[in-house]
């Protein structure tokens, strides 16, 4: 079937301002309420008892090809070392 693309179309466009306001307020309040309740579940309060919690992070020791930057306190690969002869190890990003 052929379509006339020159005719005006109304594909879900809301012409009434009141209908637009009722739709926007009903959708936004529902989304805000759900987001606040979900965010509150993961919230930790200061002073909460965390004595039963365990760390599950595996920490690797510094490798032979890595160094500790004395400016940014990050571990970098030796290729990022700025100048090995000028005192404490500093990465290229911090050696400005």
CSV table of C-alpha atoms in Angstrom, one decimal:
chain,number,residue,atom,x,y,z
A,1,UNK,CA,0.0,0.0,0.0
A,2,UNK,CA,1.4,3.4,-0.9
A,3,UNK,CA,1.8,6.1,1.7
A,4,UNK,CA,1.5,9.8,1.2
A,5,UNK,CA,4.4,11.3,3.1
A,6,UNK,CA,3.2,14.9,2.5
A,7,UNK,CA,0.1,14.5,4.8
A,8,UNK,CA,0.5,15.8,8.4
A,9,UNK,CA,0.8,13.0,10.9
A,10,UNK,CA,0.1,12.8,14.6
A,11,UNK,CA,2.1,9.8,15.8
A,12,UNK,CA,1.6,9.9,19.6
A,13,UNK,CA,2.1,13.7,19.8
A,14,UNK,CA,0.2,15.1,22.7
A,15,UNK,CA,-1.7,18.3,21.7
A,16,UNK,CA,-3.3,18.9,25.1
A,17,UNK,CA,-1.1,20.6,27.7
A,18,UNK,CA,-3.1,19.2,30.6
A,19,UNK,CA,-2.7,15.6,29.4
A,20,UNK,CA,1.0,16.2,29.1
A,21,UNK,CA,1.3,17.5,32.6
A,22,UNK,CA,-0.7,14.5,34.1
A,23,UNK,CA,1.4,12.0,32.2
A,24,UNK,CA,4.7,13.6,33.2
A,25,UNK,CA,3.9,13.9,36.9
A,26,UNK,CA,2.5,10.4,37.2
A,27,UNK,CA,5.5,8.8,35.5
A,28,UNK,CA,8.2,10.9,37.3
A,29,UNK,CA,6.8,10.4,40.8
A,30,UNK,CA,6.8,6.6,40.4
A,31,UNK,CA,10.3,6.5,39.1
A,32,UNK,CA,11.6,8.8,41.9
A,33,UNK,CA,9.9,6.7,44.6
A,34,UNK,CA,11.4,3.5,43.3
A,35,UNK,CA,14.9,4.9,42.9
A,36,UNK,CA,14.9,6.4,46.5
A,37,UNK,CA,13.9,3.1,48.0
A,38,UNK,CA,16.5,1.1,46.1
A,39,UNK,CA,19.2,3.6,47.0
A,40,UNK,CA,18.3,3.4,50.7
A,41,UNK,CA,18.9,-0.3,50.8
A,42,UNK,CA,22.6,-0.1,50.1
A,43,UNK,CA,23.2,2.9,52.4
A,44,UNK,CA,25.5,2.3,55.3
A,45,UNK,CA,25.0,4.6,58.3
A,46,UNK,CA,28.0,6.0,60.2
A,47,UNK,CA,28.7,4.1,63.4
A,48,UNK,CA,27.1,0.9,62.1
A,49,UNK,CA,28.5,-2.4,63.5
A,50,UNK,CA,30.5,-3.9,60.7
A,51,UNK,CA,32.5,-6.3,62.9
A,52,UNK,CA,31.0,-9.3,61.3
A,53,UNK,CA,32.0,-8.2,57.8
A,54,UNK,CA,35.0,-9.7,55.9
A,55,UNK,CA,37.1,-8.1,53.2
A,56,UNK,CA,37.0,-10.2,50.0
A,57,UNK,CA,39.8,-8.3,48.1
A,58,UNK,CA,42.9,-10.1,47.1
A,59,UNK,CA,45.9,-7.8,47.3
A,60,UNK,CA,48.9,-8.6,45.0
A,61,UNK,CA,52.4,-7.6,46.1
A,62,UNK,CA,54.4,-5.2,44.0
A,63,UNK,CA,56.0,-6.9,41.1
A,64,UNK,CA,59.7,-6.6,40.0
A,65,UNK,CA,58.7,-4.5,37.0
A,66,UNK,CA,56.6,-2.0,39.0
A,67,UNK,CA,57.4,1.0,41.1
A,68,UNK,CA,55.6,3.1,43.7
A,69,UNK,CA,55.3,6.8,42.7
A,70,UNK,CA,56.1,9.1,45.6
A,71,UNK,CA,53.9,11.9,44.3
A,72,UNK,CA,50.6,10.3,43.4
A,73,UNK,CA,51.1,7.1,45.5
A,74,UNK,CA,50.1,4.7,42.7
A,75,UNK,CA,51.9,1.6,41.5
A,76,UNK,CA,53.1,2.0,37.8
A,77,UNK,CA,55.0,-0.2,35.4
A,78,UNK,CA,58.7,0.6,35.1
A,79,UNK,CA,58.1,2.1,31.6
A,80,UNK,CA,56.2,5.0,33.3
A,81,UNK,CA,59.3,5.9,35.4
A,82,UNK,CA,60.2,9.5,34.7
A,83,UNK,CA,63.9,9.6,35.7
A,84,UNK,CA,65.5,6.9,37.7
A,85,UNK,CA,68.6,8.9,38.6
A,86,UNK,CA,66.9,11.9,40.2
A,87,UNK,CA,66.0,10.7,43.6
A,88,UNK,CA,62.7,9.1,44.6
A,89,UNK,CA,60.7,7.3,41.9
A,90,UNK,CA,58.2,9.5,40.2
A,91,UNK,CA,55.9,8.6,37.3
A,92,UNK,CA,55.8,10.5,34.0
A,93,UNK,CA,52.4,12.0,34.8
A,94,UNK,CA,53.7,13.6,38.0
A,95,UNK,CA,57.0,14.7,36.6
A,96,UNK,CA,55.9,18.0,35.2
